[in-house]
Coordinates of C-alpha atoms in Angstrom, one line a residue:
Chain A
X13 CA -11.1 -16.4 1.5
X14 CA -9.6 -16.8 5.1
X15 CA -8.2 -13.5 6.9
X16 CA -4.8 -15.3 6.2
X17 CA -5.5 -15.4 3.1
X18 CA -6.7 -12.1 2.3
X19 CA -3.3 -11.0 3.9
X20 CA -1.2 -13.1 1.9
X21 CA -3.0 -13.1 -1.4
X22 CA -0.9 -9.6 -2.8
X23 CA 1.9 -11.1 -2.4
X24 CA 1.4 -14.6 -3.9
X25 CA -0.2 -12.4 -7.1
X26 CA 2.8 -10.4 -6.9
X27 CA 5.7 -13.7 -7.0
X28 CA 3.2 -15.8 -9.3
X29 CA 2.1 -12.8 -11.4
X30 CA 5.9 -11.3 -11.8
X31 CA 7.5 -12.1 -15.3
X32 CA 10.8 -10.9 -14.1
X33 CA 10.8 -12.9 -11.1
X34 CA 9.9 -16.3 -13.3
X35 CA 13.0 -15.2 -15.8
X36 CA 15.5 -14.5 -13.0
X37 CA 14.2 -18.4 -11.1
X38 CA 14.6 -20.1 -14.5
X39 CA 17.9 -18.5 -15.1
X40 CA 19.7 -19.5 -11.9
X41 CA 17.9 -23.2 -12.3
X42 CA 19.3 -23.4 -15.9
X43 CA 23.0 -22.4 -14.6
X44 CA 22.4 -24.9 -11.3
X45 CA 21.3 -28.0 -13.7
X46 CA 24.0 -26.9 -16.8
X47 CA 26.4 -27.2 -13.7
X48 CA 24.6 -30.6 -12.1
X49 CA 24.3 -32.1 -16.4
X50 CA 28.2 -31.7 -17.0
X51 CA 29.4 -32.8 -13.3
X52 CA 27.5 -35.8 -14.2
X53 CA 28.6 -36.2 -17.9
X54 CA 32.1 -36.0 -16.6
X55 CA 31.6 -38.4 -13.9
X56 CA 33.2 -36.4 -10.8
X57 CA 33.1 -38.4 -7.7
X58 CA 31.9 -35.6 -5.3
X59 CA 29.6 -34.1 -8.1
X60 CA 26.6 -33.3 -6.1
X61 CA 28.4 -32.0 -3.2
X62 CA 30.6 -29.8 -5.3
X63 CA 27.7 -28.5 -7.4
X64 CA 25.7 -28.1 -4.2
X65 CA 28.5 -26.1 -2.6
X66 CA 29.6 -23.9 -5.2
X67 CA 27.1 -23.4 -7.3
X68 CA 24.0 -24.1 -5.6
X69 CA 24.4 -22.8 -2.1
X70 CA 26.8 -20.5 -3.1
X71 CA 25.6 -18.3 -5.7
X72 CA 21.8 -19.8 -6.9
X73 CA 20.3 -19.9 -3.7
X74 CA 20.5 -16.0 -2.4
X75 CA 20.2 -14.7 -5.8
X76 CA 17.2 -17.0 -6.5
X77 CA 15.5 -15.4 -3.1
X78 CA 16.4 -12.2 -3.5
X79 CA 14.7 -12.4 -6.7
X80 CA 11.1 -13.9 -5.2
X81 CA 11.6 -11.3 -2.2
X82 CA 12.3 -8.5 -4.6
X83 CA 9.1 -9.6 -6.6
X84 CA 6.8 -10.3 -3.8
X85 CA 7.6 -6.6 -2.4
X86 CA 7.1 -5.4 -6.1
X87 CA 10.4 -4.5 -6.3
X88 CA 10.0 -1.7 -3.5
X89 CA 10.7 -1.4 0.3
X90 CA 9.2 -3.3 2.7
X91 CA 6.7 -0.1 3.5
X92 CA 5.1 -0.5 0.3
X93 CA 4.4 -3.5 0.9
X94 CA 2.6 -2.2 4.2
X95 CA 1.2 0.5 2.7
X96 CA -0.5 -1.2 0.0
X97 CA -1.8 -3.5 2.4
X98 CA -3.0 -1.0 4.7
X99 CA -5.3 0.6 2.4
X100 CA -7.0 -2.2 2.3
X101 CA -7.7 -2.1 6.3
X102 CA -4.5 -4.4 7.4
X103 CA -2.4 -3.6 10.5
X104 CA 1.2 -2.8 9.1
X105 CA 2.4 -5.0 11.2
X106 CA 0.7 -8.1 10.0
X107 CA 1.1 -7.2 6.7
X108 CA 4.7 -7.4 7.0
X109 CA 5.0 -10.6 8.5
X110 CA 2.1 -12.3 6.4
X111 CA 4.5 -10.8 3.3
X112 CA 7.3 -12.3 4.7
X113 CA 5.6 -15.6 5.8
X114 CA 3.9 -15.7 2.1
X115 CA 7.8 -15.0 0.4
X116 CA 9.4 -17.5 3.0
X117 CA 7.0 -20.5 1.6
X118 CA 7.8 -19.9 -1.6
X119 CA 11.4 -19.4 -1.2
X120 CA 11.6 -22.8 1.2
X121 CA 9.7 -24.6 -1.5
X122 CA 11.7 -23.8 -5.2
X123 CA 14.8 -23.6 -3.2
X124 CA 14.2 -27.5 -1.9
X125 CA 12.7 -28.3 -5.1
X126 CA 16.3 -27.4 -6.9
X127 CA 18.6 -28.9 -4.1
X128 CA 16.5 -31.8 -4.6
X129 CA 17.2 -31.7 -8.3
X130 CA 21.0 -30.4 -8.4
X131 CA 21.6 -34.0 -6.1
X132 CA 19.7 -36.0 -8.3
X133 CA 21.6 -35.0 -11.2
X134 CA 25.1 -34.6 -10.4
X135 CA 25.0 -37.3 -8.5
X136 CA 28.8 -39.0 -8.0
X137 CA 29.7 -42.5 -7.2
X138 CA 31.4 -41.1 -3.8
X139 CA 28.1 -39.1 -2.6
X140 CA 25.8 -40.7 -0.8
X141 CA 22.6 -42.9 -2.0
X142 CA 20.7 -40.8 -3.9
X143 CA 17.4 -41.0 -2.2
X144 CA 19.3 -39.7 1.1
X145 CA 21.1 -36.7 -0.7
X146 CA 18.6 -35.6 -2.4
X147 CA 15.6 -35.4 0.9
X148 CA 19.2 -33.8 2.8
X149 CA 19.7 -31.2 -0.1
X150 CA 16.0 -30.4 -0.1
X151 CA 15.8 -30.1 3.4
X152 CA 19.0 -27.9 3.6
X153 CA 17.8 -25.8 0.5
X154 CA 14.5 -25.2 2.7
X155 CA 15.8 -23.8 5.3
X156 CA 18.6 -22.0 3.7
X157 CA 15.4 -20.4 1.3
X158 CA 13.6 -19.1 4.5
X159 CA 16.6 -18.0 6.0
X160 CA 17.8 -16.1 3.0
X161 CA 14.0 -14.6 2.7
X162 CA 13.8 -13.3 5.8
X163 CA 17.6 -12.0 5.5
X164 CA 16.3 -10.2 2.2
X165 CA 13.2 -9.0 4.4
X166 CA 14.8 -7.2 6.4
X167 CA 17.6 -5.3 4.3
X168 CA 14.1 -4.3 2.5
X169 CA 13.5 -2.5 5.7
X170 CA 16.1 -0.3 5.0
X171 CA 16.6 2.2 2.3
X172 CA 13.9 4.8 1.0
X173 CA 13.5 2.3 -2.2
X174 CA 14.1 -0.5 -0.3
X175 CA 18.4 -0.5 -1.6
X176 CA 19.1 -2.5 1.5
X177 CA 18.0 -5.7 0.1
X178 CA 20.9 -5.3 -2.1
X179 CA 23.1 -4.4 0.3
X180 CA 22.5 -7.3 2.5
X181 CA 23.3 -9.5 -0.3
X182 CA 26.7 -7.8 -0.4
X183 CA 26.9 -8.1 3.1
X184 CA 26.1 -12.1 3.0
X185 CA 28.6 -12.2 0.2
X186 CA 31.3 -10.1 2.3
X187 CA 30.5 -11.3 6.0
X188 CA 29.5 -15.0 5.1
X189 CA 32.6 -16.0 3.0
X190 CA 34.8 -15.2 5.6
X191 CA 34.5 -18.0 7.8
X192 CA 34.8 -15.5 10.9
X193 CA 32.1 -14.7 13.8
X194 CA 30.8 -12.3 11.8
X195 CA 29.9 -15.4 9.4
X196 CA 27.5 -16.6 12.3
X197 CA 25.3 -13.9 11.6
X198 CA 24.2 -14.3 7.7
X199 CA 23.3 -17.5 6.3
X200 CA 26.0 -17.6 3.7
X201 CA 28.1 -19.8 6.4
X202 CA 25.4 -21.9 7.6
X203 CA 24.3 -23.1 4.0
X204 CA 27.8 -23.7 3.2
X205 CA 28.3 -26.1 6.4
X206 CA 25.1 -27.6 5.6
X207 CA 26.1 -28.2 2.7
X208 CA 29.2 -29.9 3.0
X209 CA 31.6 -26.9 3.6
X210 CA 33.7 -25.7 5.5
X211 CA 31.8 -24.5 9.0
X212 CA 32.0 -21.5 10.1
X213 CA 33.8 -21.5 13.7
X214 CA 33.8 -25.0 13.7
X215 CA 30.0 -25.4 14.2
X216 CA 28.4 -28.5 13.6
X217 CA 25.8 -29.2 11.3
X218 CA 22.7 -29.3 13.7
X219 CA 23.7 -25.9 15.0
X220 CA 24.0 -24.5 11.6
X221 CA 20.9 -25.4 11.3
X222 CA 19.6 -24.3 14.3
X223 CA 21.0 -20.8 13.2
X224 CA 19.3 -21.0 10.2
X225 CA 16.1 -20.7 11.6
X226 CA 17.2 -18.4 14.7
X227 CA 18.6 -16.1 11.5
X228 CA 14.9 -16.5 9.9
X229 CA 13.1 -15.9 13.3
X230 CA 15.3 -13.2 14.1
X231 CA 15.0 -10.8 11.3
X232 CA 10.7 -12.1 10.6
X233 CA 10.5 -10.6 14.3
X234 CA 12.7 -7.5 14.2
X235 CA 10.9 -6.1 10.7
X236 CA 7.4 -7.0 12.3
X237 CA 8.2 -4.6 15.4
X238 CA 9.9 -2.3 13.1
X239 CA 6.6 -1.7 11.1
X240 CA 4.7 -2.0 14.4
X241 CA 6.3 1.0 16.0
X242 CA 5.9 3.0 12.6
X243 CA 9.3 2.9 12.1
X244 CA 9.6 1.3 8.4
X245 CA 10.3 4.5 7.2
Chain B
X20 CA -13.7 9.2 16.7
X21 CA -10.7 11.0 16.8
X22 CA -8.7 12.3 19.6
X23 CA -5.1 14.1 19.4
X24 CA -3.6 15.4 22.5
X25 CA -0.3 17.3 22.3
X26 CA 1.1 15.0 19.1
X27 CA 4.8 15.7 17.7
X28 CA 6.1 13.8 15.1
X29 CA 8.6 14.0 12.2
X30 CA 9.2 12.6 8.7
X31 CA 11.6 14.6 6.9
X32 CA 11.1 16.7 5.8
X33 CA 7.7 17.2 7.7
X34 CA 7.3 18.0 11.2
X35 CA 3.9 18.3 13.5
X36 CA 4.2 20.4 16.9
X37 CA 1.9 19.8 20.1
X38 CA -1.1 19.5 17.9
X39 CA -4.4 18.7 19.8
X40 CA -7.5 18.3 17.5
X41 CA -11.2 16.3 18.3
X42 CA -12.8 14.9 15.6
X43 CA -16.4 13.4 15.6
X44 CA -18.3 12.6 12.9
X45 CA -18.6 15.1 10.3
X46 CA -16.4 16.0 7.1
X47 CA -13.2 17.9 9.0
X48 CA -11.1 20.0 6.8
X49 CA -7.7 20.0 7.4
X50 CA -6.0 23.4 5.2
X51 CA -2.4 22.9 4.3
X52 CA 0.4 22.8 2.1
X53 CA 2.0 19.4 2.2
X54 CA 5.7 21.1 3.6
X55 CA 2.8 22.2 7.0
X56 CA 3.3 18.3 7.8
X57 CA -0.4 17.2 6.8
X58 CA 0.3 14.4 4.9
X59 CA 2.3 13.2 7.8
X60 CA -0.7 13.8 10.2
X61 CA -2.6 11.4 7.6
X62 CA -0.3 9.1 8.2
X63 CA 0.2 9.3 11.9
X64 CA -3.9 9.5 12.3
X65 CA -3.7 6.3 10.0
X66 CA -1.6 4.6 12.3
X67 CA 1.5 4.2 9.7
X68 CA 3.8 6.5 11.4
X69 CA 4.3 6.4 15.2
X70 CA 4.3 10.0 16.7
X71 CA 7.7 11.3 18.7
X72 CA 5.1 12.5 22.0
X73 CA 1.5 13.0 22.5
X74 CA -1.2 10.7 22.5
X75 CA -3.4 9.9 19.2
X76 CA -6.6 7.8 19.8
X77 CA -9.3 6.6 16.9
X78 CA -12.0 5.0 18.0
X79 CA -11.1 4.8 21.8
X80 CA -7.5 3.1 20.7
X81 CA -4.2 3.1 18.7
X82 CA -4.5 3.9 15.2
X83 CA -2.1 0.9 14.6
X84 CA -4.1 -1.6 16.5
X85 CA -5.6 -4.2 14.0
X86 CA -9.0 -3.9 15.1
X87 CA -8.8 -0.2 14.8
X88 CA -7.1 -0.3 11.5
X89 CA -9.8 -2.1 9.9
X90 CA -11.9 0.6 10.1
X91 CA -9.2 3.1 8.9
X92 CA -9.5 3.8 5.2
X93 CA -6.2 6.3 4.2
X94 CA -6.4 7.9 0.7
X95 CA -3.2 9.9 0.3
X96 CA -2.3 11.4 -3.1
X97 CA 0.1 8.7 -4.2
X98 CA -1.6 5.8 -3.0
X99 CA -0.7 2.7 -3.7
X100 CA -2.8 -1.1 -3.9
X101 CA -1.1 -4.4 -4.5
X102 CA -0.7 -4.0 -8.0
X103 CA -0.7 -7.5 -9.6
X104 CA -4.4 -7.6 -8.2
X105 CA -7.2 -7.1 -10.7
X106 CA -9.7 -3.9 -9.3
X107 CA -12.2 -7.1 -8.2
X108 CA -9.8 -9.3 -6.1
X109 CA -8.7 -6.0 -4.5
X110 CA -12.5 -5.9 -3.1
X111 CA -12.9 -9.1 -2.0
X112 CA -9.2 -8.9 -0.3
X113 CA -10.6 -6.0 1.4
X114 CA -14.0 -7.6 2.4
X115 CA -12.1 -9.8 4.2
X116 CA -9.2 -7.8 5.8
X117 CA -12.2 -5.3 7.1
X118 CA -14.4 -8.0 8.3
X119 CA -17.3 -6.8 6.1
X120 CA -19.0 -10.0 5.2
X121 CA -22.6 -9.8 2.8
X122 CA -21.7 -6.8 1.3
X123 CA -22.8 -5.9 -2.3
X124 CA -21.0 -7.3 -5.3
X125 CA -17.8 -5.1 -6.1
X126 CA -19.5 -4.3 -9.6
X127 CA -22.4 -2.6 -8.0
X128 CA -20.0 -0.4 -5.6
X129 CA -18.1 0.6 -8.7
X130 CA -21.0 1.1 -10.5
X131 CA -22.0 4.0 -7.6
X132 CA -19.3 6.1 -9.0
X133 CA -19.4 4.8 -12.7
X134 CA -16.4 3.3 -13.0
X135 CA -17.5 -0.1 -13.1
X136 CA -15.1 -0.5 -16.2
X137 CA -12.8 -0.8 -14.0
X138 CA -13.6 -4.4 -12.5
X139 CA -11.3 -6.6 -14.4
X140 CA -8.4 -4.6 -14.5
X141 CA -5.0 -5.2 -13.0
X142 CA -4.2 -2.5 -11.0
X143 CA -1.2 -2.0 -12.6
X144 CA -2.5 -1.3 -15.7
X145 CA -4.4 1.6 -14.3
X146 CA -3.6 5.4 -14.2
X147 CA -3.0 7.1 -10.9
X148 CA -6.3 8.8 -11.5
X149 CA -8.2 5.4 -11.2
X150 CA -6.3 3.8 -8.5
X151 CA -7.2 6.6 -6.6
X152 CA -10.7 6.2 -8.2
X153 CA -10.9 2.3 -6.9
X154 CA -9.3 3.0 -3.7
X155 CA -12.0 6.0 -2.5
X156 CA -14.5 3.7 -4.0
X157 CA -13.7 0.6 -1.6
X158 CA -13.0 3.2 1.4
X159 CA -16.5 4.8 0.6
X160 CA -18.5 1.8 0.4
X161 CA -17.3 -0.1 3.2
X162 CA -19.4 -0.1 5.6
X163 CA -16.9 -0.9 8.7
X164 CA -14.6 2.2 7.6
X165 CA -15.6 4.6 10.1
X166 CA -12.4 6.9 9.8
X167 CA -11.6 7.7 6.0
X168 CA -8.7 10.4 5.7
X169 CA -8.3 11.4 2.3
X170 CA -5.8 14.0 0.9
X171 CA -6.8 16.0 -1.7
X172 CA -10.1 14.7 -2.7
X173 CA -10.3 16.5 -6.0
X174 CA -6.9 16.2 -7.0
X175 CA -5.3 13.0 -9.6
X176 CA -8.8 11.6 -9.2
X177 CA -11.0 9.9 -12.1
X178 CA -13.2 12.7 -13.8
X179 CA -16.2 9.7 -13.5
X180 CA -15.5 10.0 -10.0
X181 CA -14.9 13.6 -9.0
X182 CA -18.3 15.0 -9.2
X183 CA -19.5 12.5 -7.0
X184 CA -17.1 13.2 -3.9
X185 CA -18.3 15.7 -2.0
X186 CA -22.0 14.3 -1.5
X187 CA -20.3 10.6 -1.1
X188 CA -18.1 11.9 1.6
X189 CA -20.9 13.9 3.4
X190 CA -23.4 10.5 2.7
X191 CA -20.4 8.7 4.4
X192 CA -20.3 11.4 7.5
X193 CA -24.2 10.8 7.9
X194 CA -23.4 7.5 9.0
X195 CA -20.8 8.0 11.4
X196 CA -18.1 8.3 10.1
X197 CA -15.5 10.9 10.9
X198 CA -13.9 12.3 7.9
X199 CA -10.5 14.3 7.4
X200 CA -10.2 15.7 4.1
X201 CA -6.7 17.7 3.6
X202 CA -6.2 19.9 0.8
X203 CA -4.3 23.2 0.1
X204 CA -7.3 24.1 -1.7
X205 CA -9.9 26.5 0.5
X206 CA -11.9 26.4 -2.5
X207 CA -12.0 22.6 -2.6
X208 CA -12.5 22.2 1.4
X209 CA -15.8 24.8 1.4
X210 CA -17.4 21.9 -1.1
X211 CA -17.5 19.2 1.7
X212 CA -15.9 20.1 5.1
X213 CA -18.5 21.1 8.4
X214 CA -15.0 22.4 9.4
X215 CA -11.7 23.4 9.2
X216 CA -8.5 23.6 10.7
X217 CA -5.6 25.7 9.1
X218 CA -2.1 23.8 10.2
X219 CA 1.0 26.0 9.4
X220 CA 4.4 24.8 9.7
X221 CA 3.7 21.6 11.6
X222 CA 0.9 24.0 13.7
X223 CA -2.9 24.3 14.2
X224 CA -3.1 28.2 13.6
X225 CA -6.9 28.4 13.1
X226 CA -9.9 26.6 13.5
X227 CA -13.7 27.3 12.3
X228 CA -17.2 26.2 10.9
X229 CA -18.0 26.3 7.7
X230 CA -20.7 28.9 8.5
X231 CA -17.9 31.0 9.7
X232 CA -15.8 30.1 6.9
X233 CA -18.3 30.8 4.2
X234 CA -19.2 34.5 5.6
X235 CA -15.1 34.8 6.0
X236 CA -14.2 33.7 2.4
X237 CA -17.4 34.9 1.2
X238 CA -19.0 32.2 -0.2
X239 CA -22.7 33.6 -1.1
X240 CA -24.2 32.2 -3.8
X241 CA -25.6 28.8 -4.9
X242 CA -27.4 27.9 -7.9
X243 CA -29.1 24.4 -9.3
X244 CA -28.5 23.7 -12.7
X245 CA -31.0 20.3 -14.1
X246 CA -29.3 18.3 -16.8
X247 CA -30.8 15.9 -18.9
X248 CA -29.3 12.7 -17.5
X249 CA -26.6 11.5 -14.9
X250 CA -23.7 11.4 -17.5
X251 CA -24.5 15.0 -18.6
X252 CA -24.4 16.4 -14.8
X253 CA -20.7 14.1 -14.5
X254 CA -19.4 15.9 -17.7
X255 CA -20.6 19.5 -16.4
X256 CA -19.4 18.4 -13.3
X257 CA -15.8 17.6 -14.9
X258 CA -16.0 20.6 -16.5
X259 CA -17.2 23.2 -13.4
X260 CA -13.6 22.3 -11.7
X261 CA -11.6 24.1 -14.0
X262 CA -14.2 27.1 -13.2
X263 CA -12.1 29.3 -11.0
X264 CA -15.7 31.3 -9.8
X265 CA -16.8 28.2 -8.7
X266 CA -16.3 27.2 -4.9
X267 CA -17.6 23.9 -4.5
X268 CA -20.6 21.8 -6.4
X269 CA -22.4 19.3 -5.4
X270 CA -23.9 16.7 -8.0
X271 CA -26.8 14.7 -7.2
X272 CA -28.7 12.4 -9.9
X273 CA -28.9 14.8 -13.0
X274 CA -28.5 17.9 -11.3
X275 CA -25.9 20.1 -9.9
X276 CA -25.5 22.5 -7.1
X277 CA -22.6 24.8 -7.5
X278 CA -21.5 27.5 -4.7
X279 CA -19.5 30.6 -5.3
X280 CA -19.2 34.0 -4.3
X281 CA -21.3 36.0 -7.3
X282 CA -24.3 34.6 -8.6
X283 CA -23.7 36.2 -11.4
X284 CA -20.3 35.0 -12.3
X285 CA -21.8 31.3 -10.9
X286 CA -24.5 31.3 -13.8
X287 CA -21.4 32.8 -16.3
X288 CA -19.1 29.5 -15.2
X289 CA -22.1 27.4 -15.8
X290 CA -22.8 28.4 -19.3
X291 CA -18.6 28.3 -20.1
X292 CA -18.8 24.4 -18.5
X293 CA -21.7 23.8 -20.8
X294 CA -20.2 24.7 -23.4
X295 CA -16.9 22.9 -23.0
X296 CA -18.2 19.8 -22.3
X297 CA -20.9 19.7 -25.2
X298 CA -24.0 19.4 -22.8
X299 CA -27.2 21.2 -22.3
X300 CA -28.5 22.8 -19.5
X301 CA -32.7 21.8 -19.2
X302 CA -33.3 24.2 -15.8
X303 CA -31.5 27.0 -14.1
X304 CA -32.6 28.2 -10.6
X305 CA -30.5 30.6 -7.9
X306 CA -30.6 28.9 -4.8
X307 CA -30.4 29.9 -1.1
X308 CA -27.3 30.2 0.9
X309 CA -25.9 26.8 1.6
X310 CA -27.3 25.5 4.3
X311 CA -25.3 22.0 6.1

């Protein structure tokens, strides 16, 4: 076992070992495809970029990685997660940000995975080819999954149980909808441009992507130094 | 090993106030109620919680710095291991976090304090007692831990494990390393510290050997009591802790050393622990005053 992988390895037990987490993933999937099986049985035009916008990006994707951050920080705050991994003999610090980087992989993957699948199946005959939507939806559901991990991450940070995370979905929900500045800074607005929607101030796609990753960066960085300077809790 | 210079900190609702304390290597008693801030100076010495001011070194560097931390072991009452782990991988993740490579099988360090039962088990599946149990194991047979803070030794621990503590944590001091055991329990702290410090309201208010300690809190007597086997001693062992004439014991192999302040009363508690845990006593002797 590699020192990266000793660091990683309670949290890849935790999101492969968690029932709950499994049932919450295979319930959003069954509601994205349901939605993908009966755009596709009615023969919408636009079906993969509607079922991509608004239901995909829109509601499966944070609730699918707030469940795999929830169970990869066995449902606690982020200083459990440092805790348990400090009694062990890890820095806090690392352990943060190899719990993060361990959730983010995982997130980036089943979140492409799906994007890949909603485009395959609700494909229209006004999307584009099929073999381009789908490696565009993956890719966009990739980095909307590590965005949306690392967003989750930090709200973790926050709370003596770790309530933030939950907050921060409210606060994507609230702040990312509205289209505003404010939607610049959760990736709510991103995904949806990404995705086909409506940008948030007028940003184009490559910068939405871009922000995507700076959102991910960002908050990876800012819970690291957080459990660095003792300050998790 | 340990170095605090004028440390403040705060976690509500605990608070620690221009506290200066040298540790080498030894077992250090620190004597406190948990509201006295001591499980935040755990945390602080285990480089979890930043302090406000003052300067805390462990081995000649930040408590938070990785290669100091992998020499940190942290055992506080409600500790907590990544629970979807079985008690085995949680060895072999440690092996490797520590950098403690051709060490013996996890199996034979659980077997040291008998709870190698415990191997494949998830840890969520154990009882608070046991984590504890695996936890102090791992710290305790690690070889690169050279800091172990442990809070209340004795307390939620695995009644396999508890007899076995205080000469574990004293083996573990012969080799180096420096540890801080905190309890509220004087009683508990004569059975392993060299010495104590009393912390009152976030303050050291006294410090002393356990020479001094013994003749201040008059602890007198010692007496050896041979059991048949190993698992006899443990279940006398389990039994002496509800004794409340009993100061400390010591168990090593089949036998048992327990300290207290009346000899008679000593041999008294020995005879009502024999009795409630169903075991015989083969030899009694008085021994003399402990001697560390």
């Amino acid at each position: 076992m590699t020192f990266a992988g000793a660091l990683t390895r309670p949290a890849m037990a935790a999101m492969s070992r968690s029932p709950r987490a499994w049932v919450a993933c295979l319930a959003w999937t069954a509601i994205a495809v349901a939605s993908a099986v009966v755009a596709h049985r009615d023969h919408w035009t636009h079906g993969a970029d509607l079922i991509l916008g608004n239901v995909y990006g829109a509601l499966v994707l944070p609730l699918v990685a707030y469940a795999i951050v929830g169970a990869a920080l066995e449902e606690g705050p982020m200083v459990g997660a440092a805790n348990r991994l400090a009694s062990l003999g890890a820095a806090p610090s690392r352990a943060v940000a190899a719990t993060l980087v361990a959730a983010g992989i995982v997130c980036a993957l089943v979140a492409a995975a799906m994007a890949a699948l909603v485009a395959v199946l609700a494909h229209g005959s006004a999307d584009p080819p099929v073999a381009r939507d789908m490696t565009t939806s993956a890719t966009v559901g990739a980095l909307g999954g590590l965005a949306y991990c690392a967003w989750f991450g930090l709200g973790a940070a926050f709370g003596r149980r770790g309530g933030g995370r939950w907050l921060f979905l409210l606060l994507d929900w609230a702040v990312g909808s509205s289209g505003g500045t404010l939607a610049l800074l959760s990736p709510r607005g991103h995904v949806r441009n990404l995705l086909g929607g409506a940008p948030p101030l007028t940003l184009s796609e490559r910068a939405s992507a871009g922000s995507l990753l700076a959102i991910a960066f960002a908050c990876l960085v800012f819970v690291t130094l957080r459990a660095r300077m003792g300050r998790l809790n | 090993v340990i170095a605090v210079e004028h440390l403040s900190a705060a976690r509500k609702p605990e608070f620690l106030s221009r506290l200066s304390l040298n540790w080498g290597p030894g077992v250090h008693g620190v004597i406190a109620l948990p509201s006295d801030g001591v499980r935040l100076l755990s945390s602080v010495l285990a480089g979890l919680v930043r302090p406000a001011s003052g300067k805390v070194t462990v081995l000649g560097a930040s408590p938070s710095s990785p290669h100091v931390r992998r020499c940190i072991a942290a055992i506080p009452v409600d500790v907590s291991l990544p629970s979807r782990l079985n008690v085995e991988e949680i060895f072999r993740v440690a092996d490797v976090l520590r950098g403690d490579s051709a060490l013996r099988e996890p199996v034979e360090r659980l077997t040291t304090f008998g709870i190698e039962r415990l191997l494949r088990r998830s840890v969520r599946s154990l009882s608070r007692a046991e984590v504890r149990a695996v936890a102090i194991a791992e710290a305790l047979t690690a070889p690169s831990v050279k800091v172990l803070i442990v809070d209340d030794p004795l307390v939620h621990m695995e009644f396999r494990v508890v007899g076995a503590i205080p000469e574990a944590l004293r083996s573990k001091s012969r080799d180096g390393c420096a540890v801080v055991v905190t309890t509220a329990s004087l009683r508990d702290a004569t059975a392993f510290a060299d010495d104590f410090t009393f912390l009152r309201a976030g303050k050291v208010v006294d410090e002393m050997t356990s020479t001094s300690a013994a003749s201040t809190f008059g602890v007198h007597g010692e007496m050896m009591a041979v059991m048949r086997n190993e698992p006899d001693a443990r279940a006398l062992a389990t039994a002496l802790v509800s004794e409340p004439d009993v100061q400390g014991f010591d168990v090593k192999l089949s036998s048992i050393v327990v300290r207290g302040n009346d000899p008679i009363a000593l041999g008294r508690a020995l005879g009502h622990a024999a009795i409630e845990a169903n075991v015989d006593i083969v030899e009694l002797s008085a021994t003399p005053e402990a001697s560390r």
